[in-house]
Amino acid sequence: MNTTVHSRALLYTDWTLTEPYFDPVLLRTRETIFTIGNGYLGTRGSFEEGYPQALPATLISGVYDDVPVIYTELANCPDWLSLVIIINGERFRLDRGDILHYERQLDLHAGVLSRFVRWRSPTGKTLEFRFERFASLADRHMLGLRCQITSIDGSGRLAEPFPWKIEVQSSLNGYPENQGFDHWEQLDQGELEQGIEQGIWLQVCTRTSHIELVMAAKIAVIGTEASFQVASPPGYHTLTTTFMAAAGQTISVEKVVTVFTSQETERPVQAAQDKLLALPSYALLLKAHQQAWEAVWQHSDIVIEGDRMAQLAVRYNLFQLIISASPQNDRVSIPAKTLSGFGYRGHIFWDTEIFILPFFTLTQPAIARSLLTYRYHALEGARRKASHSRYQGAMFPWESAATGDEVTPRSSMPTDPYAEAVRIWCRDREIHLSADIAYAVWQYWQVTGDDLWLRDYGAEIILDTARFWMSRLEWHPQQTRYELCGVIGADEYHEQVPNNAFTNRMVQWHLETAVAVYEWLQRTFPNQAAVLAQRLQLTPAQLLSWQAAIAQIYIPYNAETGLIEQFEGFFQLKDIDLTDYEPRDRSIQAVLGMDETNQRQVLKQPDVLMLLYLMRGVQAAPYSHDVLQKNWDYYAPRTDSTYGSSLTSAIHAILAADLGAPAAAYQQFMQAAMVDLDDNRGNTADGIHAASAGGVWQAVVFGFGGIQLKNSGPVATPHLPPTWSRLQFKLHWHGTCHSFDFVPSDSHTPNIQGFIFDLDGVLTDTAEWHYRAWQQLADEEHLPFDRQANEALRGVSRRESLLLIVGSHAYSELELQKMMDRKNRYYVESIQTITDKDVLPGALNLLAEIRQAGIKIAIGSASKNAKTVIEKLGLADHVDAIADGYSVEHPKPAPDLFLYAAHQLGLDPAHCVVVEDAAAGIAAAIAGGMWTIGLGPADRVDSADIVLPNLMGIHLADLQTKLSR
Ligand code: BGC
Ligand code: BGC
């Protein structure tokens, strides 16, 4: 699978993500990528008009319904997007007719998704469609959609003359499905009364959880007279508007939808109608939405300068997190795939507390509080799980949904009718989650100082889960220690292990914290301490037993080697060298099988390293830099970081940054940041990788910003990637907002804003054509000339070249002129045959990366035919300016040509880098005060900042890193 090519097709600016063409192969992946939402709901980026194989979905936080095998899932809600457009009886659809132009764009700053399509129908009618949609962040029960239709041309052979009759059918589709499963019962539908004739509503109810949902919609047509009609097939309420369109006329259809469920109101039908009636115009709604986004970005944005791809990718990940969380409902949390797809069925994992929560805790604490309060409400479910397994207290389920009961499937059902079902042990054995939640509670309190929340909610979470640990710990009298056997650690490749260091140490930390919290409560809020002591049956003796357990929990650590053993016996397993399996496009578990993987020292995701990351702020041994280095050296190469788990890369990036390995840190960071934009694991169609997105924020702030959370507040030790010329973000600490702004002090870091490419020998090899033209001329004139003599002509102007060839032979000026014209004629004739196949290997890729990074490109060539060659090579669209043989008087090595190119780009020469294959060219660039990349043998271009044989396999990031050194 060639995912890289796919990613290249997306274009980035600092705030926008653009899909410049439509590829049906990427349909579902792009539906995920272009998900919009507002925390209350998420809507995948499916097309309004539909498409075969599409997977449209609107998922509302907390709207779960029962389903076999996986217990419960987020029910796909009625589709509010549906807009069928019919022009003189012909339906607009991208799988028919011709797509003349297509562009889809997500504006992260405004929270708006738009799409422009110029389409020719099968009968030859050409129209333009501009779609726009948003899920209001200002009013989370409101959704907006607009389609502007322009009739362009009816000159097709079969097309009817203007005006065209356009019909727009706008529906609320009450038959959404979850991959074939229908969760909804149709209750009722109707038209809106009170003056709005063009309004409809639909009322449905989930089959087993009995959640009632109502959507109401109205449409308005702007730009012409229109008639309205309602059709009410059950569950597919449709409002049709019809109008006539003249040539060139633009008509807008605006659809505004409200949505409520019985989770927010007892009377959703009324609420949806009332709200719809009260809404102002589409334009005002959009404005309020954009202002709400503006306000959110005020505290949540991260600014990266010098690396546009990273900038956009980081913002994209934050956008996806922001649209999955709302401060308004503390009975829901963020699913592992957010509200953007069916993967993991909307279940909630430790991904939320450990990976996602720090972003909210430190930028929007109200949302963090709401997410943690979800776990408080889920305590009853966690108590049921504990008592079911005969433990005390609260044991949080590995996968959670509405109630906090365990919803991890018992086994996965194979599609092959003869294959065995695979038992999923996580529900029974992956127990670390209770400690992970306590960790997030503690971090929230540490960062916010929200004592009242800790008193009323957090303390009970920490204390009741501590009771669970005490009943789960196993006392081993011979070794006089507490153990936890038969567990799965963070690394799920090993399914039943004794004394997983991650779990044991997290439990130890949890008990330490529980003691501290209880003592704090007794001191600060003695009444609440007494209430909890009663409710949770906490006795002084019990607290003493916690203290004892803390001292006696076994952590497999070898002080001599400095290595923490992932679990007892891990080092005895068969070793592995992951490079033996490259290249691959599957996880190691998929390659080796589950049993064999279990027998190997290979990790699905960080385990010991995860522990060292979480214990980063804990000063006590063995969590020193030296221990981190030793364990990194051991475990990082044994971690299946490409296809094992998407939870790996961001954590590895932070640790690599801590260890002073910027290249590894940056590589891992980009892998995490691009996980969905690049679909680099091949499963983005199932939904956004939310844990990775949260990890990306942590990688920037804790990794590159080097932020440590001290008692006094956040403290930074930045280690920016070499190409970053600035990093800015804000953190909230105890109600105050702290701004961080890092600019590398190292002035050698180049701020590259423009690339100037020589043409011959760099982007293409016209040197050969030049040589042949000169050779022909020289032969006709009986002048000695050969390939070797030609070497001296690299980068040299036509006149200078000729003078070198004629040497001491005497020619008049007129003769020289004629010879130059002749040579040029031979050359121009030959370059007519140039095609895009003549672009040298690697050049096209690099040009595309440079453009994507927002860096400008110019050609700086002594050739008078540079423009023709660029056009013939198909590169005209890639360059912003061309400086050629007509541009300046003094040729290279004078700097004039490159200075002219920089000027054309509007750039300071110090911000430009010249790519050249000739010594004269490098000299010219240096004289102009520019950065230089020399191609060819070192002895020819050795004065360049970087010397490369050619551009094959060269990436922008490599060049930037090398220039920084
Ligand atoms: C990972 C878990 C994670 C889950 C949901 C699994 O593949 O191993 O750590 O919680 O995915 O993202
Ligand atoms: C994940 C587990 C999860 C299971 C069932 C696996 O792919 O790694 O964390 O519990 O799926 O959803």
mmCIF file of C-alpha atoms in Angstrom, residues 61-353:
data_model
loop_
_atom_site.group_PDB
_atom_site.id
_atom_site.type_symbol
_atom_site.label_atom_id
_atom_site.label_comp_id
_atom_site.label_asym_id
_atom_site.label_seq_id
_atom_site.Cartn_x
_atom_site.Cartn_y
_atom_site.Cartn_z
ATOM 1 C CA SER A 61 -21.555 11.594 22.806
ATOM 2 C CA GLY A 62 -23.157 9.096 25.149
ATOM 3 C CA VAL A 63 -25.826 7.828 22.733
ATOM 4 C CA TYR A 64 -25.049 4.141 23.131
ATOM 5 C CA ASP A 65 -27.270 1.211 22.354
ATOM 6 C CA ASP A 66 -26.940 -2.532 22.900
ATOM 7 C CA VAL A 67 -25.478 -4.799 20.287
ATOM 8 C CA PRO A 68 -24.377 -8.452 20.362
ATOM 9 C CA VAL A 69 -20.784 -9.466 21.205
ATOM 10 C CA ILE A 70 -19.471 -5.987 21.904
ATOM 11 C CA TYR A 71 -22.309 -5.190 24.318
ATOM 12 C CA THR A 72 -22.846 -1.584 23.429
ATOM 13 C CA GLU A 73 -21.823 0.907 20.796
ATOM 14 C CA LEU A 74 -22.352 4.507 19.814
ATOM 15 C CA ALA A 75 -25.444 4.437 17.633
ATOM 16 C CA ASN A 76 -25.074 6.082 14.272
ATOM 17 C CA CYS A 77 -27.620 8.918 14.385
ATOM 18 C CA PRO A 78 -29.921 10.159 11.614
ATOM 19 C CA ASP A 79 -27.994 11.708 8.749
ATOM 20 C CA TRP A 80 -28.582 15.452 8.688
ATOM 21 C CA LEU A 81 -26.354 16.092 5.663
ATOM 22 C CA SER A 82 -28.474 14.499 3.012
ATOM 23 C CA LEU A 83 -29.032 16.856 0.059
ATOM 24 C CA VAL A 84 -30.089 15.402 -3.268
ATOM 25 C CA ILE A 85 -29.765 17.896 -6.118
ATOM 26 C CA ILE A 86 -31.586 17.229 -9.388
ATOM 27 C CA ILE A 87 -31.068 19.391 -12.465
ATOM 28 C CA ASN A 88 -33.724 18.911 -15.149
ATOM 29 C CA GLY A 89 -34.204 15.381 -13.916
ATOM 30 C CA GLU A 90 -30.477 14.592 -13.692
ATOM 31 C CA ARG A 91 -29.072 13.861 -10.252
ATOM 32 C CA PHE A 92 -25.808 15.450 -9.170
ATOM 33 C CA ARG A 93 -23.418 12.667 -8.138
ATOM 34 C CA LEU A 94 -19.688 12.330 -8.414
ATOM 35 C CA ASP A 95 -19.747 8.775 -9.680
ATOM 36 C CA ARG A 96 -21.430 9.969 -12.898
ATOM 37 C CA GLY A 97 -20.551 12.707 -15.340
ATOM 38 C CA ASP A 98 -17.187 14.463 -15.183
ATOM 39 C CA ILE A 99 -15.507 16.168 -12.261
ATOM 40 C CA LEU A 100 -13.929 19.217 -13.917
ATOM 41 C CA HIS A 101 -12.604 20.657 -10.682
ATOM 42 C CA TYR A 102 -12.699 19.474 -7.095
ATOM 43 C CA GLU A 103 -11.367 20.908 -3.886
ATOM 44 C CA ARG A 104 -12.317 20.115 -0.314
ATOM 45 C CA GLN A 105 -10.965 22.210 2.507
ATOM 46 C CA LEU A 106 -11.098 22.079 6.269
ATOM 47 C CA ASP A 107 -10.493 25.446 7.871
ATOM 48 C CA LEU A 108 -9.302 24.582 11.363
ATOM 49 C CA HIS A 109 -9.391 28.136 12.593
ATOM 50 C CA ALA A 110 -13.038 28.635 11.694
ATOM 51 C CA GLY A 111 -14.165 25.034 12.155
ATOM 52 C CA VAL A 112 -15.718 24.979 8.695
ATOM 53 C CA LEU A 113 -15.571 22.270 6.050
ATOM 54 C CA SER A 114 -16.122 23.361 2.461
ATOM 55 C CA ARG A 115 -16.072 21.733 -0.932
ATOM 56 C CA PHE A 116 -15.991 23.160 -4.399
ATOM 57 C CA VAL A 117 -16.992 20.999 -7.358
ATOM 58 C CA ARG A 118 -17.291 21.926 -10.999
ATOM 59 C CA TRP A 119 -19.185 19.103 -12.601
ATOM 60 C CA ARG A 120 -20.436 18.206 -16.038
ATOM 61 C CA SER A 121 -23.486 15.995 -16.050
ATOM 62 C CA PRO A 122 -23.722 13.012 -18.378
ATOM 63 C CA THR A 123 -25.902 15.116 -20.730
ATOM 64 C CA GLY A 124 -23.364 17.954 -20.722
ATOM 65 C CA LYS A 125 -24.735 20.493 -18.248
ATOM 66 C CA THR A 126 -21.916 22.166 -16.346
ATOM 67 C CA LEU A 127 -22.543 23.454 -12.813
ATOM 68 C CA GLU A 128 -20.525 24.618 -9.859
ATOM 69 C CA PHE A 129 -21.340 23.594 -6.303
ATOM 70 C CA ARG A 130 -19.911 25.238 -3.221
ATOM 71 C CA PHE A 131 -20.761 23.297 -0.109
ATOM 72 C CA GLU A 132 -20.045 24.440 3.410
ATOM 73 C CA ARG A 133 -20.909 22.852 6.745
ATOM 74 C CA PHE A 134 -20.314 23.330 10.449
ATOM 75 C CA ALA A 135 -21.389 21.899 13.778
ATOM 76 C CA SER A 136 -21.797 24.996 15.875
ATOM 77 C CA LEU A 137 -19.395 25.407 18.746
ATOM 78 C CA ALA A 138 -21.393 28.400 19.954
ATOM 79 C CA ASP A 139 -24.602 26.390 20.254
ATOM 80 C CA ARG A 140 -23.857 22.693 20.332
ATOM 81 C CA HIS A 141 -27.369 21.632 19.355
ATOM 82 C CA MET A 142 -27.176 23.452 16.039
ATOM 83 C CA LEU A 143 -25.771 22.358 12.675
ATOM 84 C CA GLY A 144 -25.450 24.374 9.480
ATOM 85 C CA LEU A 145 -25.058 23.420 5.864
ATOM 86 C CA ARG A 146 -25.068 25.538 2.738
ATOM 87 C CA CYS A 147 -24.875 24.708 -0.929
ATOM 88 C CA GLN A 148 -24.375 27.403 -3.539
ATOM 89 C CA ILE A 149 -25.269 26.207 -7.003
ATOM 90 C CA THR A 150 -24.197 28.018 -10.163
ATOM 91 C CA SER A 151 -25.403 26.920 -13.574
ATOM 92 C CA ILE A 152 -22.483 27.480 -15.890
ATOM 93 C CA ASP A 153 -22.899 26.026 -19.288
ATOM 94 C CA GLY A 154 -25.397 23.971 -21.214
ATOM 95 C CA SER A 155 -23.465 23.465 -24.418
ATOM 96 C CA GLY A 156 -23.227 19.698 -24.072
ATOM 97 C CA ARG A 157 -24.693 17.770 -26.987
ATOM 98 C CA LEU A 158 -27.682 16.518 -25.010
ATOM 99 C CA ALA A 159 -28.036 19.383 -22.542
ATOM 100 C CA GLU A 160 -31.308 21.277 -22.435
ATOM 101 C CA PRO A 161 -31.417 25.065 -22.854
ATOM 102 C CA PHE A 162 -31.653 27.444 -19.889
ATOM 103 C CA PRO A 163 -33.399 28.028 -17.549
ATOM 104 C CA TRP A 164 -32.916 24.732 -15.737
ATOM 105 C CA LYS A 165 -35.312 23.375 -13.193
ATOM 106 C CA ILE A 166 -33.328 22.563 -10.071
ATOM 107 C CA GLU A 167 -34.803 20.477 -7.304
ATOM 108 C CA VAL A 168 -33.071 20.115 -3.935
ATOM 109 C CA GLN A 169 -34.323 17.349 -1.662
ATOM 110 C CA SER A 170 -33.182 17.896 1.870
ATOM 111 C CA SER A 171 -33.797 14.980 4.212
ATOM 112 C CA LEU A 172 -33.367 13.816 7.741
ATOM 113 C CA ASN A 173 -32.478 10.220 7.096
ATOM 114 C CA GLY A 174 -33.825 8.140 9.985
ATOM 115 C CA TYR A 175 -32.252 4.898 8.752
ATOM 116 C CA PRO A 176 -28.589 5.318 9.584
ATOM 117 C CA GLU A 177 -26.838 2.067 10.253
ATOM 118 C CA ASN A 178 -23.878 0.802 12.204
ATOM 119 C CA GLN A 179 -22.287 -1.435 9.618
ATOM 120 C CA GLY A 180 -25.587 -3.154 8.875
ATOM 121 C CA PHE A 181 -27.091 -2.856 12.354
ATOM 122 C CA ASP A 182 -30.077 -0.552 12.814
ATOM 123 C CA HIS A 183 -30.426 0.925 16.299
ATOM 124 C CA TRP A 184 -33.470 3.071 15.743
ATOM 125 C CA GLU A 185 -37.172 2.784 16.069
ATOM 126 C CA GLN A 186 -39.122 5.463 14.209
ATOM 127 C CA LEU A 187 -41.411 7.270 16.602
ATOM 128 C CA ASP A 188 -42.861 10.237 14.812
ATOM 129 C CA GLN A 189 -42.209 13.021 12.364
ATOM 130 C CA GLY A 190 -43.907 16.237 11.443
ATOM 131 C CA GLU A 191 -43.789 19.671 9.984
ATOM 132 C CA LEU A 192 -42.944 22.786 11.810
ATOM 133 C CA GLU A 193 -45.782 24.980 12.799
ATOM 134 C CA GLN A 194 -45.696 28.627 13.789
ATOM 135 C CA GLY A 195 -44.987 30.328 10.579
ATOM 136 C CA ILE A 196 -42.065 28.401 9.173
ATOM 137 C CA GLU A 197 -43.584 26.393 6.399
ATOM 138 C CA GLN A 198 -40.325 24.895 5.275
ATOM 139 C CA GLY A 199 -39.477 23.044 8.501
ATOM 140 C CA ILE A 200 -39.590 19.327 9.341
ATOM 141 C CA TRP A 201 -38.685 17.158 12.323
ATOM 142 C CA LEU A 202 -37.975 13.531 12.953
ATOM 143 C CA GLN A 203 -38.253 11.621 16.228
ATOM 144 C CA VAL A 204 -36.519 8.286 16.726
ATOM 145 C CA CYS A 205 -35.550 6.146 19.694
ATOM 146 C CA THR A 206 -32.752 3.638 20.294
ATOM 147 C CA ARG A 207 -34.119 0.120 20.557
ATOM 148 C CA THR A 208 -32.695 -0.999 23.891
ATOM 149 C CA SER A 209 -31.255 2.012 25.688
ATOM 150 C CA HIS A 210 -34.431 3.972 24.833
ATOM 151 C CA ILE A 211 -32.715 7.227 24.110
ATOM 152 C CA GLU A 212 -35.025 9.482 22.202
ATOM 153 C CA LEU A 213 -33.511 11.716 19.551
ATOM 154 C CA VAL A 214 -35.108 14.518 17.595
ATOM 155 C CA MET A 215 -33.719 16.457 14.684
ATOM 156 C CA ALA A 216 -35.502 19.416 13.166
ATOM 157 C CA ALA A 217 -34.486 21.124 9.949
ATOM 158 C CA LYS A 218 -35.429 24.082 7.858
ATOM 159 C CA ILE A 219 -34.167 25.278 4.537
ATOM 160 C CA ALA A 220 -33.995 28.657 2.924
ATOM 161 C CA VAL A 221 -33.314 29.476 -0.698
ATOM 162 C CA ILE A 222 -31.466 32.675 -1.498
ATOM 163 C CA GLY A 223 -31.125 34.248 -4.916
ATOM 164 C CA THR A 224 -34.407 33.270 -6.516
ATOM 165 C CA GLU A 225 -38.065 32.437 -5.984
ATOM 166 C CA ALA A 226 -38.566 28.851 -4.864
ATOM 167 C CA SER A 227 -41.419 26.557 -3.998
ATOM 168 C CA PHE A 228 -41.374 24.081 -1.096
ATOM 169 C CA GLN A 229 -42.907 20.681 -0.678
ATOM 170 C CA VAL A 230 -42.809 18.121 2.101
ATOM 171 C CA ALA A 231 -42.735 14.374 1.527
ATOM 172 C CA SER A 232 -43.043 12.146 4.558
ATOM 173 C CA PRO A 233 -42.142 8.550 3.907
ATOM 174 C CA PRO A 234 -41.709 7.098 7.423
ATOM 175 C CA GLY A 235 -38.279 7.856 8.816
ATOM 176 C CA TYR A 236 -37.174 9.764 5.755
ATOM 177 C CA HIS A 237 -38.739 13.101 6.118
ATOM 178 C CA THR A 238 -37.833 15.254 3.128
ATOM 179 C CA LEU A 239 -38.244 18.891 2.327
ATOM 180 C CA THR A 240 -37.980 19.603 -1.372
ATOM 181 C CA THR A 241 -37.431 22.994 -2.872
ATOM 182 C CA THR A 242 -37.686 23.735 -6.575
ATOM 183 C CA PHE A 243 -36.521 26.753 -8.520
ATOM 184 C CA MET A 244 -35.496 27.821 -12.010
ATOM 185 C CA ALA A 245 -31.873 28.759 -12.680
ATOM 186 C CA ALA A 246 -30.718 30.976 -15.544
ATOM 187 C CA ALA A 247 -27.235 30.719 -17.072
ATOM 188 C CA GLY A 248 -24.566 31.971 -14.688
ATOM 189 C CA GLN A 249 -27.010 32.421 -11.826
ATOM 190 C CA THR A 250 -25.925 31.428 -8.312
ATOM 191 C CA ILE A 251 -28.553 30.184 -5.910
ATOM 192 C CA SER A 252 -27.905 29.252 -2.268
ATOM 193 C CA VAL A 253 -29.718 26.608 -0.316
ATOM 194 C CA GLU A 254 -29.192 26.857 3.433
ATOM 195 C CA LYS A 255 -30.086 23.991 5.724
ATOM 196 C CA VAL A 256 -30.131 24.542 9.446
ATOM 197 C CA VAL A 257 -30.645 21.610 11.804
ATOM 198 C CA THR A 258 -31.232 21.339 15.532
ATOM 199 C CA VAL A 259 -30.758 18.178 17.536
ATOM 200 C CA PHE A 260 -31.682 17.087 21.046
ATOM 201 C CA THR A 261 -31.889 13.794 22.851
ATOM 202 C CA SER A 262 -33.703 12.673 25.970
ATOM 203 C CA GLN A 263 -30.306 12.796 27.701
ATOM 204 C CA GLU A 264 -30.472 16.583 27.810
ATOM 205 C CA THR A 265 -34.181 17.272 27.953
ATOM 206 C CA GLU A 266 -37.388 15.469 28.743
ATOM 207 C CA ARG A 267 -39.058 16.877 25.666
ATOM 208 C CA PRO A 268 -36.654 16.700 22.754
ATOM 209 C CA VAL A 269 -39.387 17.275 20.141
ATOM 210 C CA GLN A 270 -40.234 20.565 21.705
ATOM 211 C CA ALA A 271 -36.620 21.550 22.332
ATOM 212 C CA ALA A 272 -35.585 20.901 18.724
ATOM 213 C CA GLN A 273 -38.535 22.862 17.331
ATOM 214 C CA ASP A 274 -38.216 25.751 19.749
ATOM 215 C CA LYS A 275 -34.566 26.141 19.015
ATOM 216 C CA LEU A 276 -35.084 25.983 15.259
ATOM 217 C CA LEU A 277 -37.716 28.689 15.454
ATOM 218 C CA ALA A 278 -35.514 30.912 17.550
ATOM 219 C CA LEU A 279 -32.389 30.688 15.385
ATOM 220 C CA PRO A 280 -31.091 33.801 13.622
ATOM 221 C CA SER A 281 -29.865 33.755 10.012
ATOM 222 C CA TYR A 282 -27.332 31.258 8.717
ATOM 223 C CA ALA A 283 -24.759 34.022 8.391
ATOM 224 C CA LEU A 284 -25.132 35.022 12.051
ATOM 225 C CA LEU A 285 -24.994 31.416 13.207
ATOM 226 C CA LEU A 286 -21.800 30.911 11.249
ATOM 227 C CA LYS A 287 -20.302 34.045 12.728
ATOM 228 C CA ALA A 288 -21.080 33.000 16.297
ATOM 229 C CA HIS A 289 -19.539 29.597 15.563
ATOM 230 C CA GLN A 290 -16.359 31.165 14.213
ATOM 231 C CA GLN A 291 -16.081 33.422 17.241
ATOM 232 C CA ALA A 292 -16.403 30.423 19.526
ATOM 233 C CA TRP A 293 -13.533 28.729 17.677
ATOM 234 C CA GLU A 294 -11.473 31.878 17.885
ATOM 235 C CA ALA A 295 -11.927 31.832 21.659
ATOM 236 C CA VAL A 296 -10.985 28.150 21.960
ATOM 237 C CA TRP A 297 -7.813 28.619 19.928
ATOM 238 C CA GLN A 298 -6.875 31.497 22.217
ATOM 239 C CA HIS A 299 -5.948 29.026 24.964
ATOM 240 C CA SER A 300 -5.394 25.853 23.021
ATOM 241 C CA ASP A 301 -3.304 26.743 20.008
ATOM 242 C CA ILE A 302 0.300 25.770 19.431
ATOM 243 C CA VAL A 303 2.320 27.934 17.064
ATOM 244 C CA ILE A 304 5.232 26.349 15.235
ATOM 245 C CA GLU A 305 7.290 28.418 12.831
ATOM 246 C CA GLY A 306 9.683 26.967 10.278
ATOM 247 C CA ASP A 307 7.834 23.694 9.708
ATOM 248 C CA ARG A 308 4.478 24.066 8.055
ATOM 249 C CA MET A 309 3.643 20.395 7.932
ATOM 250 C CA ALA A 310 4.198 20.032 11.674
ATOM 251 C CA GLN A 311 2.255 23.225 12.292
ATOM 252 C CA LEU A 312 -0.804 22.051 10.412
ATOM 253 C CA ALA A 313 -0.574 18.485 11.699
ATOM 254 C CA VAL A 314 -0.432 19.645 15.317
ATOM 255 C CA ARG A 315 -3.396 21.953 14.853
ATOM 256 C CA TYR A 316 -5.268 19.205 13.059
ATOM 257 C CA ASN A 317 -4.765 16.815 15.972
ATOM 258 C CA LEU A 318 -5.866 19.461 18.473
ATOM 259 C CA PHE A 319 -8.905 20.228 16.330
ATOM 260 C CA GLN A 320 -9.914 16.580 16.413
ATOM 261 C CA LEU A 321 -9.572 16.496 20.201
ATOM 262 C CA ILE A 322 -11.481 19.724 20.702
ATOM 263 C CA ILE A 323 -14.419 18.498 18.616
ATOM 264 C CA SER A 324 -14.680 15.333 20.697
ATOM 265 C CA ALA A 325 -15.086 16.893 24.110
ATOM 266 C CA SER A 326 -17.639 19.138 25.681
ATOM 267 C CA PRO A 327 -17.634 20.758 29.119
ATOM 268 C CA GLN A 328 -21.426 20.477 29.200
ATOM 269 C CA ASN A 329 -21.995 16.795 29.791
ATOM 270 C CA ASP A 330 -20.037 15.065 32.553
ATOM 271 C CA ARG A 331 -21.619 11.683 31.875
ATOM 272 C CA VAL A 332 -19.647 11.122 28.680
ATOM 273 C CA SER A 333 -16.013 10.781 27.760
ATOM 274 C CA ILE A 334 -13.894 10.622 24.618
ATOM 275 C CA PRO A 335 -13.881 7.298 22.784
ATOM 276 C CA ALA A 336 -10.621 5.858 21.444
ATOM 277 C CA LYS A 337 -11.685 6.841 17.911
ATOM 278 C CA THR A 338 -13.473 10.019 19.012
ATOM 279 C CA LEU A 339 -16.854 10.604 17.349
ATOM 280 C CA SER A 340 -15.340 10.052 13.918
ATOM 281 C CA GLY A 341 -15.748 6.374 13.127
ATOM 282 C CA PHE A 342 -16.904 2.938 14.186
ATOM 283 C CA GLY A 343 -13.534 1.603 15.407
ATOM 284 C CA TYR A 344 -13.722 0.292 18.992
ATOM 285 C CA ARG A 345 -17.436 1.105 18.813
ATOM 286 C CA GLY A 346 -17.255 4.312 20.791
ATOM 287 C CA HIS A 347 -15.701 2.577 23.805
ATOM 288 C CA ILE A 348 -13.545 4.530 26.230
ATOM 289 C CA PHE A 349 -10.056 3.318 27.210
ATOM 290 C CA TRP A 350 -7.082 4.619 29.211
ATOM 291 C CA ASP A 351 -6.358 6.589 26.042
ATOM 292 C CA THR A 352 -8.500 9.372 27.488
ATOM 293 C CA GLU A 353 -6.868 9.749 30.887
#
